């Protein structure tokens, strides 16, 4: 018999919640970097603030790309497993 979806299946997993939070934090860092860069254009921020914000955004982007690559590698490894 088919059971359909349980309540457990509709709740996000702790891993999904963690990934969603990390992605949201990365988006916030990128937005902050953009805000500081725009402030520098109108002389409302000094260059050290801009450099710091851009460096943080770059580090965050590298981390996100690295995590994405690891997740894709793990998925490919799962697909290669015999059933």
Tab-separated table of C-alpha atoms in Angstrom:
chain	number	residue	atom	x	y	z
A	1	UNK	CA	0.000	0.000	0.000
A	2	UNK	CA	1.104	3.551	-0.670
A	3	UNK	CA	1.534	5.693	2.420
A	4	UNK	CA	2.079	9.064	0.752
A	5	UNK	CA	4.038	11.771	2.542
A	6	UNK	CA	4.394	11.685	6.323
A	7	UNK	CA	4.639	14.849	8.388
A	8	UNK	CA	8.317	13.967	8.807
A	9	UNK	CA	8.843	14.147	5.041
A	10	UNK	CA	7.481	17.689	4.806
A	11	UNK	CA	9.772	19.129	7.490
A	12	UNK	CA	13.165	20.433	6.353
A	13	UNK	CA	16.070	18.307	7.541
A	14	UNK	CA	18.701	19.801	9.851
A	15	UNK	CA	21.174	19.590	6.962
A	16	UNK	CA	18.820	21.472	4.627
A	17	UNK	CA	18.276	24.112	7.303
A	18	UNK	CA	22.035	24.470	7.781
A	19	UNK	CA	22.658	24.811	4.036
A	20	UNK	CA	19.843	27.344	3.678
A	21	UNK	CA	21.293	29.394	6.554
A	22	UNK	CA	24.789	29.310	5.057
A	23	UNK	CA	23.506	30.411	1.661
A	24	UNK	CA	21.517	33.231	3.233
A	25	UNK	CA	24.604	34.367	5.150
A	26	UNK	CA	26.640	34.338	1.924
A	27	UNK	CA	23.979	36.446	0.225
A	28	UNK	CA	24.040	38.918	3.118
A	29	UNK	CA	27.844	39.237	2.919
A	30	UNK	CA	27.605	39.926	-0.823
A	31	UNK	CA	24.920	42.568	-0.263
A	32	UNK	CA	26.993	44.225	2.468
A	33	UNK	CA	29.993	44.339	0.147
A	34	UNK	CA	27.868	45.958	-2.537
A	35	UNK	CA	26.502	48.510	-0.063
A	36	UNK	CA	29.991	49.496	1.118
A	37	UNK	CA	31.227	49.708	-2.476
A	38	UNK	CA	28.341	51.988	-3.408
A	39	UNK	CA	29.025	54.135	-0.342
A	40	UNK	CA	32.655	54.493	-1.447
A	41	UNK	CA	31.529	55.792	-4.830
A	42	UNK	CA	29.706	58.630	-3.087
A	43	UNK	CA	32.610	59.227	-0.641
A	44	UNK	CA	30.704	57.856	2.358
A	45	UNK	CA	33.151	54.996	3.004
A	46	UNK	CA	36.922	54.863	2.973
A	47	UNK	CA	38.915	52.438	0.881
A	48	UNK	CA	39.916	50.231	3.824
A	49	UNK	CA	36.226	49.486	4.451
A	50	UNK	CA	35.732	48.681	0.780
A	51	UNK	CA	38.774	46.413	0.635
A	52	UNK	CA	37.672	44.582	3.793
A	53	UNK	CA	34.102	44.126	2.534
A	54	UNK	CA	35.231	42.922	-0.887
A	55	UNK	CA	37.757	40.512	0.651
A	56	UNK	CA	35.043	39.066	2.917
A	57	UNK	CA	32.695	38.698	-0.047
A	58	UNK	CA	35.405	36.991	-2.094
A	59	UNK	CA	36.246	34.568	0.720
A	60	UNK	CA	32.560	33.774	1.165
A	61	UNK	CA	32.131	33.152	-2.551
A	62	UNK	CA	35.133	30.809	-2.601
A	63	UNK	CA	33.701	28.896	0.363
A	64	UNK	CA	30.286	28.565	-1.286
A	65	UNK	CA	31.824	27.352	-4.555
A	66	UNK	CA	34.004	24.857	-2.675
A	67	UNK	CA	31.023	23.487	-0.754
A	68	UNK	CA	28.996	23.258	-3.964
A	69	UNK	CA	31.798	21.331	-5.658
A	70	UNK	CA	32.066	18.903	-2.714
A	71	UNK	CA	28.306	18.328	-2.742
A	72	UNK	CA	28.340	17.612	-6.472
A	73	UNK	CA	31.252	15.199	-6.016
A	74	UNK	CA	29.382	13.424	-3.209
A	75	UNK	CA	26.239	13.177	-5.352
A	76	UNK	CA	28.233	11.710	-8.259
A	77	UNK	CA	29.820	9.201	-5.868
A	78	UNK	CA	26.358	8.147	-4.642
A	79	UNK	CA	25.239	7.664	-8.250
A	80	UNK	CA	28.215	5.337	-8.875
A	81	UNK	CA	27.301	3.083	-5.936
A	82	UNK	CA	25.899	-0.300	-6.875
A	83	UNK	CA	22.321	-0.894	-5.843
